Amino acid sequence: MNLKTLSIAAAIMITAGICDAQSTLPGLKDDFKPSFFNQPGQDYPQVNSQGYARFRIKAPQADSIKVSLGLGGRGGTKLLKDADGFFTGTTEGPMDEGFHYYHLTVDGGVFNDPGTLNFYGSTRWESGIEIPAQDQDFYALKNVPHGNVQQVLFPSSSTGTSRRAFVYTPPGYDKNKSGRYPVLYLQHGWGEDETAWCNQGHANLIMDNLIAEGKTKPFIIVMTYGMTNDVKIGRGSLKSFKIEPFQTVLTHELIPYIDANFRTFADGAHRAMAGLSMGGMETHMITLNNPDLFAYYGLLSGGTYTSAEIKDKSKVKLIFMSCGSREKPDGVKNASAELKSAGMNSVSFVSENTAHEFLTWRRSLHEMAPMLFNIN
Amino acid sequence: MNLKTLSIAAAIMITAGICDAQSTLPGLKDDFKPSFFNQPGQDYPQVNSQGYARFRIKAPQADSIKVSLGLGGRGGTKLLKDADGFFTGTTEGPMDEGFHYYHLTVDGGVFNDPGTLNFYGSTRWESGIEIPAQDQDFYALKNVPHGNVQQVLFPSSSTGTSRRAFVYTPPGYDKNKSGRYPVLYLQHGWGEDETAWCNQGHANLIMDNLIAEGKTKPFIIVMTYGMTNDVKIGRGSLKSFKIEPFQTVLTHELIPYIDANFRTFADGAHRAMAGLSMGGMETHMITLNNPDLFAYYGLLSGGTYTSAEIKDKSKVKLIFMSCGSREKPDGVKNASAELKSAGMNSVSFVSENTAHEFLTWRRSLHEMAPMLFNIN
């Protein structure tokens, strides 16, 4: 045993030493490691190879800490306090693979876990944890050429503001000074914002890896805020959502700005729109309202199209619809079959063993990207 | 009184209704407003026109909440709990203008304020609050042409990783396909990272505004991680800091990557390096070690140069040194005078009524930028 092996063994013993009573659950493996999204130098939260998550929070004078993550419907994970003032606990069972938002309730107040990074979801910056997925390689940071993600501030006369968008440009964009690229407009979900697709979704890394493998054409991705908070919608009131304010920003302001400032193919045949959840609802409305602007449509856990809704079917090159297997996969499968029977090009995709969460949408982007901008 | 005025008056009354006992302090103005950096829809923390900060946190079963911000040496601001389970409190006196990091101590545990955004400082994501400055206009988001801030992932063989940098490209960079630009390499301070200069410092907006007013040449700014955490340095041990790992990344990996992928003037005469605090220490070491790589040097609350250190004085076009008036302004003034007496071009700048904080560095960048790349 060399020194390096020894120090790893010692580290494992230290970790084992602070396990709480729950670690003695039959079958629970003691191979917990810090979550991918932990802040620098932070040991907790941790995840084991079975997908259990373990939390550890210091708050010596607190009476109660609960983690909002846990098994569905059971109200999260209650942490237990030790003599040193640390609250520790492990989820009752394995979590689904992929990314999960969560927060702490400390003596009745809602706070984030100081051990991990924050992600914008539920209209606030929330803690996030990553349960490593079997197929995590497709969104890993690898030693391949990387595209850039740039923040642009575009003028919006309809809202009287400079608005933010993030623009992914593929590897080689800056060197290839004459080439033009198609564009995917990609929307986040309710309570999220324009940071979600890269922070939680790794959209840039998914593209970098697909391009390095020659599996997709290089294209630009544009992500902006879907104005969810401006219209003060709640989870239950999406039916009263008005698309016009966002539609104006997207179609009258952002698209012209992108076409003027980036080397795009500025026509509908080279433009796609897709969105997850509420972003799918926006995609559905905006593509139907603007049949000349987009030729590729994607709804990611975001509803379905019917052939009757599509007025000029010749302008639509692809309709992609997806969801997690823990959602209602028959919906996208049946909708895709109906569109095909009406002579349209449609693909459905179901992410195995995932729910209405980001691993579903990472996988959906990974499936959809190679199908975009391939049809003349 | 029209309806709009009425609703504003009602809002002020509601705010006044929840003031705690401290709001009756003689002379305290009751014109508190949400801080600029609050999360969407969050009313607290608030700041009044005198620079007092007020905090309000819900934690019904907690016994004690303290805010780390307050008057120097007095240990922050203790909040008082009301019957509804909210802890509220106001700083004992006005804060310095500008940006301040802070955190909460809730029953002995360290958490962030759920009302405001987080900023990377002290090697963790901390809460931040903004006390509006008299001169805040120079870093405001205005309706002017905006440059972009792009995340690049560059290969680093010395560390075996893809490393992140943010690159500010000035307005017009994408349209002006043949123009070349000088580059400023701009470093953060101890415990911060490559996000600090744009998130806390508004470096991009400072540049956009200066360029719109014709006050500075357009140039590129590159910001990357100074590896503070990798070398595990503490506040007290900067003397044992080894510059070589970061120097290798910057000079052998990042600069060549930027020169290959952006339209730069790739010579020392068109390259500047500056940094705040520990980033100034890095700038000092790296510029002296690499006299051919940079012609403009900036230390922002980051120490001083002596003329004896500069081997080939003809290669140095400008040395800019600054700090806040609450630091040791004689240090930068005297050092600048000594450099001038040795025949060098040096400028010192003192930010009035600020300490070792970001308003000092925003103002320093605003003063320094117009002096860069102006000397043949």
Coordinates of N, CA and C in Angstrom, one line a residue, chain B residues 218-341:
Chain B
P218 N -12.0 51.2 -27.0 CA -12.6 49.9 -26.8 C -11.5 48.9 -26.6
F219 N -11.6 48.1 -25.6 CA -10.6 47.0 -25.5 C -11.3 45.8 -24.9
I220 N -10.6 44.6 -25.0 CA -11.1 43.4 -24.4 C -10.6 43.2 -23.0
I221 N -11.5 42.7 -22.1 CA -11.1 42.3 -20.7 C -11.2 40.8 -20.5
V222 N -10.2 40.2 -20.0 CA -10.2 38.8 -19.7 C -10.0 38.6 -18.2
M223 N -10.9 37.8 -17.7 CA -11.0 37.5 -16.2 C -10.9 36.0 -16.0
T224 N -10.0 35.5 -15.2 CA -10.0 34.1 -14.9 C -9.7 33.9 -13.4
Y225 N -9.7 32.6 -13.0 CA -9.6 32.3 -11.6 C -8.1 32.4 -11.2
G226 N -7.8 33.1 -10.1 CA -6.4 33.2 -9.7 C -6.0 32.1 -8.8
M227 N -6.7 31.0 -8.8 CA -6.3 29.8 -8.1 C -6.1 29.9 -6.6
T228 N -6.8 30.8 -6.0 CA -6.7 31.0 -4.6 C -7.0 29.8 -3.8
N229 N -8.0 29.1 -4.2 CA -8.4 28.0 -3.3 C -7.6 26.8 -3.6
D230 N -7.1 26.6 -4.8 CA -6.2 25.5 -5.1 C -5.0 25.5 -4.2
V231 N -4.5 26.7 -3.9 CA -3.3 26.7 -3.1 C -3.6 26.8 -1.6
K232 N -4.9 26.8 -1.3 CA -5.3 26.7 0.1 C -4.7 27.8 1.0
I233 N -4.6 29.0 0.4 CA -4.0 30.1 1.3 C -5.1 30.7 2.1
G234 N -4.7 31.1 3.3 CA -5.6 31.8 4.2 C -5.2 33.3 4.2
R235 N -6.1 34.1 4.8 CA -5.8 35.5 4.8 C -4.5 35.9 5.4
G236 N -4.0 35.1 6.3 CA -2.8 35.4 7.0 C -1.5 34.9 6.3
S237 N -1.7 34.1 5.3 CA -0.5 33.4 4.8 C -0.2 33.7 3.3
L238 N -0.5 35.0 2.9 CA -0.2 35.3 1.5 C 1.3 35.4 1.3
K239 N 2.1 35.5 2.3 CA 3.5 35.6 2.1 C 4.1 34.3 1.6
S240 N 3.4 33.2 1.9 CA 3.9 31.9 1.4 C 3.3 31.5 0.0
F241 N 2.6 32.5 -0.6 CA 1.9 32.2 -1.9 C 3.0 32.0 -3.0
K242 N 2.8 31.0 -3.8 CA 3.6 30.7 -4.9 C 2.9 31.2 -6.2
I243 N 3.6 32.0 -6.9 CA 2.9 32.6 -8.1 C 3.0 31.6 -9.3
E244 N 3.9 30.6 -9.3 CA 4.2 29.9 -10.5 C 3.0 29.2 -11.1
P245 N 2.2 28.5 -10.3 CA 1.1 27.7 -11.0 C 0.1 28.7 -11.7
F246 N -0.3 29.8 -11.1 CA -1.2 30.7 -11.8 C -0.4 31.4 -13.0
Q247 N 0.8 31.8 -12.8 CA 1.6 32.4 -13.8 C 1.7 31.5 -15.1
T248 N 1.8 30.3 -14.9 CA 1.9 29.3 -16.0 C 0.6 29.3 -16.7
V249 N -0.5 29.2 -16.0 CA -1.8 29.2 -16.6 C -2.0 30.5 -17.4
L250 N -1.7 31.6 -16.8 CA -2.0 32.9 -17.5 C -1.1 33.1 -18.7
T251 N 0.2 32.9 -18.5 CA 1.1 33.3 -19.6 C 1.3 32.3 -20.6
H252 N 1.3 31.0 -20.3 CA 1.5 29.9 -21.2 C 0.3 29.4 -21.9
E253 N -0.9 29.5 -21.2 CA -2.1 28.9 -21.7 C -3.2 29.9 -22.0
L254 N -3.5 30.8 -21.1 CA -4.7 31.7 -21.4 C -4.3 32.7 -22.4
I255 N -3.2 33.4 -22.2 CA -2.9 34.5 -23.2 C -2.7 33.9 -24.6
P256 N -2.0 32.8 -24.8 CA -2.0 32.3 -26.2 C -3.4 31.9 -26.7
Y257 N -4.3 31.3 -25.8 CA -5.6 31.0 -26.2 C -6.4 32.2 -26.7
I258 N -6.3 33.3 -25.9 CA -7.1 34.5 -26.2 C -6.5 35.1 -27.5
D259 N -5.2 35.1 -27.7 CA -4.7 35.7 -28.9 C -5.0 34.8 -30.1
A260 N -5.2 33.5 -29.9 CA -5.6 32.6 -31.1 C -7.1 32.7 -31.4
N261 N -7.9 33.0 -30.4 CA -9.3 32.9 -30.6 C -10.1 34.3 -30.6
F262 N -9.4 35.3 -30.3 CA -10.0 36.7 -30.4 C -9.1 37.6 -31.2
R263 N -9.7 38.6 -31.7 CA -9.0 39.5 -32.6 C -8.2 40.5 -31.7
T264 N -7.1 40.1 -31.2 CA -6.3 40.9 -30.3 C -5.1 41.5 -31.1
F265 N -4.5 42.6 -30.5 CA -3.1 42.9 -30.9 C -2.2 42.1 -29.9
A266 N -1.5 41.1 -30.5 CA -0.9 40.1 -29.6 C 0.5 40.5 -29.3
D267 N 0.7 41.7 -28.7 CA 2.1 42.1 -28.2 C 2.0 42.8 -26.9
G268 N 3.1 42.9 -26.2 CA 3.1 43.5 -24.9 C 2.7 44.9 -24.9
A269 N 2.9 45.7 -25.9 CA 2.5 47.1 -26.0 C 1.0 47.3 -26.0
H270 N 0.3 46.2 -26.3 CA -1.2 46.3 -26.3 C -1.8 45.4 -25.3
R271 N -1.0 45.1 -24.2 CA -1.6 44.2 -23.2 C -1.4 44.9 -21.8
A272 N -2.4 44.8 -21.0 CA -2.3 45.3 -19.6 C -2.7 44.2 -18.6
M273 N -2.1 44.3 -17.4 CA -2.6 43.4 -16.3 C -2.9 44.3 -15.1
A274 N -4.0 44.0 -14.5 CA -4.4 44.7 -13.2 C -5.1 43.7 -12.4
G275 N -5.1 44.0 -11.1 CA -5.9 43.1 -10.1 C -6.2 43.9 -8.9
L276 N -7.2 43.4 -8.2 CA -7.6 44.0 -6.9 C -7.1 43.1 -5.8
S277 N -6.6 43.7 -4.7 CA -6.1 43.0 -3.5 C -5.1 41.9 -3.9
M278 N -5.4 40.6 -3.6 CA -4.5 39.6 -3.9 C -4.2 39.5 -5.4
G279 N -5.2 39.9 -6.2 CA -5.0 40.0 -7.7 C -4.0 41.1 -8.0
G280 N -3.8 42.1 -7.2 CA -2.8 43.1 -7.3 C -1.4 42.5 -7.0
M281 N -1.4 41.7 -6.0 CA -0.1 41.0 -5.6 C 0.3 40.1 -6.8
E282 N -0.7 39.4 -7.4 CA -0.3 38.5 -8.6 C 0.1 39.4 -9.8
T283 N -0.6 40.5 -10.0 CA -0.2 41.4 -11.1 C 1.3 41.9 -10.9
H284 N 1.6 42.3 -9.6 CA 2.9 42.8 -9.3 C 4.0 41.7 -9.6
M285 N 3.8 40.5 -9.2 CA 4.8 39.4 -9.4 C 4.9 39.1 -10.9
I286 N 3.7 38.9 -11.6 CA 3.7 38.4 -13.0 C 4.2 39.5 -13.9
T287 N 3.9 40.8 -13.7 CA 4.4 41.8 -14.6 C 6.0 41.9 -14.5
L288 N 6.5 41.8 -13.2 CA 7.9 41.9 -13.0 C 8.6 40.7 -13.6
N289 N 8.0 39.5 -13.5 CA 8.6 38.3 -14.0 C 8.6 38.3 -15.6
N290 N 7.7 39.0 -16.2 CA 7.4 38.9 -17.6 C 7.4 40.3 -18.2
P291 N 8.5 41.0 -18.2 CA 8.5 42.4 -18.7 C 8.1 42.6 -20.2
D292 N 8.2 41.5 -21.0 CA 7.8 41.7 -22.4 C 6.3 41.5 -22.6
L293 N 5.6 40.9 -21.6 CA 4.2 40.5 -21.9 C 3.2 41.7 -21.7
F294 N 3.5 42.6 -20.8 CA 2.6 43.7 -20.5 C 3.3 45.0 -20.5
A295 N 2.6 46.1 -20.9 CA 3.1 47.4 -20.8 C 2.4 48.3 -19.9
Y296 N 1.2 47.9 -19.4 CA 0.3 48.7 -18.5 C 0.1 47.9 -17.3
Y297 N 0.4 48.4 -16.1 CA 0.2 47.7 -14.8 C -0.8 48.4 -13.9
G298 N -1.7 47.6 -13.3 CA -2.6 48.3 -12.3 C -2.7 47.5 -11.0
L299 N -2.5 48.1 -9.9 CA -2.7 47.5 -8.6 C -3.8 48.3 -7.9
L300 N -4.9 47.6 -7.6 CA -6.1 48.2 -7.1 C -6.2 47.7 -5.6
S301 N -6.0 48.5 -4.7 CA -5.8 48.0 -3.3 C -5.0 46.8 -3.2
G302 N -3.9 46.8 -4.0 CA -3.1 45.6 -4.2 C -1.6 45.9 -4.1
G303 N -1.2 46.9 -3.3 CA 0.2 47.1 -3.1 C 0.7 48.2 -4.0
T304 N 2.1 48.2 -4.1 CA 2.7 49.3 -4.9 C 4.0 48.7 -5.6
Y305 N 4.5 49.4 -6.6 CA 5.7 49.2 -7.2 C 6.8 50.2 -6.7
T306 N 8.0 49.8 -6.8 CA 9.1 50.8 -6.6 C 9.9 50.8 -7.9
S307 N 10.5 51.9 -8.2 CA 11.2 52.1 -9.5 C 12.4 51.1 -9.5
A308 N 12.9 50.7 -8.4 CA 14.1 49.8 -8.4 C 13.7 48.4 -8.9
E309 N 12.4 48.1 -8.7 CA 11.9 46.7 -9.2 C 11.9 46.6 -10.7
I310 N 11.7 47.7 -11.4 CA 11.5 47.7 -12.8 C 12.8 47.7 -13.6
K311 N 13.1 46.6 -14.2 CA 14.4 46.5 -14.8 C 14.5 47.3 -16.1
D312 N 13.6 47.1 -17.0 CA 13.6 47.9 -18.2 C 12.5 48.9 -18.2
K313 N 12.8 50.1 -17.8 CA 11.7 51.1 -17.6 C 11.1 51.5 -18.9
S314 N 11.8 51.3 -20.0 CA 11.2 51.8 -21.3 C 10.1 50.9 -21.7
K315 N 9.9 49.7 -21.2 CA 8.8 48.9 -21.6 C 7.5 49.1 -20.9
V316 N 7.6 49.9 -19.8 CA 6.4 50.2 -19.0 C 5.8 51.5 -19.4
K317 N 4.6 51.5 -19.9 CA 3.9 52.7 -20.4 C 3.1 53.4 -19.3
L318 N 2.6 52.6 -18.3 CA 1.8 53.2 -17.2 C 1.8 52.3 -16.0
I319 N 1.9 52.9 -14.8 CA 1.7 52.1 -13.6 C 0.6 52.9 -12.9
F320 N -0.6 52.2 -12.7 CA -1.7 52.8 -12.0 C -1.9 52.1 -10.6
M321 N -2.0 52.9 -9.6 CA -2.1 52.3 -8.2 C -3.2 53.1 -7.5
S322 N -4.1 52.3 -6.8 CA -5.2 53.0 -6.2 C -5.6 52.3 -4.9
C323 N -6.4 52.9 -4.1 CA -7.1 52.3 -3.0 C -8.2 53.2 -2.4
G324 N -8.9 52.7 -1.4 CA -9.9 53.6 -0.8 C -9.3 54.5 0.2
S325 N -10.0 55.6 0.5 CA -9.5 56.6 1.4 C -9.5 56.0 2.8
R326 N -10.3 54.9 3.1 CA -10.3 54.3 4.4 C -9.2 53.2 4.5
E327 N -8.4 53.0 3.4 CA -7.2 52.1 3.5 C -6.0 53.0 3.8
K328 N -4.9 52.8 3.1 CA -3.7 53.7 3.4 C -3.3 54.4 2.1
P329 N -4.1 55.5 1.9 CA -3.9 56.2 0.6 C -2.5 56.8 0.4
D330 N -1.8 57.1 1.5 CA -0.4 57.6 1.4 C 0.5 56.6 0.7
G331 N 0.2 55.3 0.8 CA 1.0 54.3 0.2 C 1.0 54.4 -1.3
V332 N -0.1 54.6 -1.9 CA -0.2 54.6 -3.4 C 0.3 56.0 -3.9
K333 N 0.0 57.1 -3.1 CA 0.5 58.4 -3.5 C 2.0 58.5 -3.5
N334 N 2.6 58.0 -2.4 CA 4.0 58.1 -2.3 C 4.7 57.2 -3.3
A335 N 4.2 56.0 -3.6 CA 4.8 55.1 -4.5 C 4.7 55.7 -5.9
S336 N 3.6 56.4 -6.2 CA 3.5 57.0 -7.6 C 4.5 58.2 -7.7
A337 N 4.6 58.9 -6.6 CA 5.6 60.1 -6.7 C 7.0 59.5 -6.9
E338 N 7.3 58.4 -6.2 CA 8.7 57.9 -6.4 C 8.9 57.4 -7.8
L339 N 7.9 56.7 -8.4 CA 8.0 56.2 -9.8 C 8.2 57.4 -10.7
K340 N 7.4 58.5 -10.5 CA 7.5 59.6 -11.4 C 8.9 60.3 -11.2
S341 N 9.4 60.3 -10.0 CA 10.7 60.9 -9.9 C 11.8 60.1 -10.5

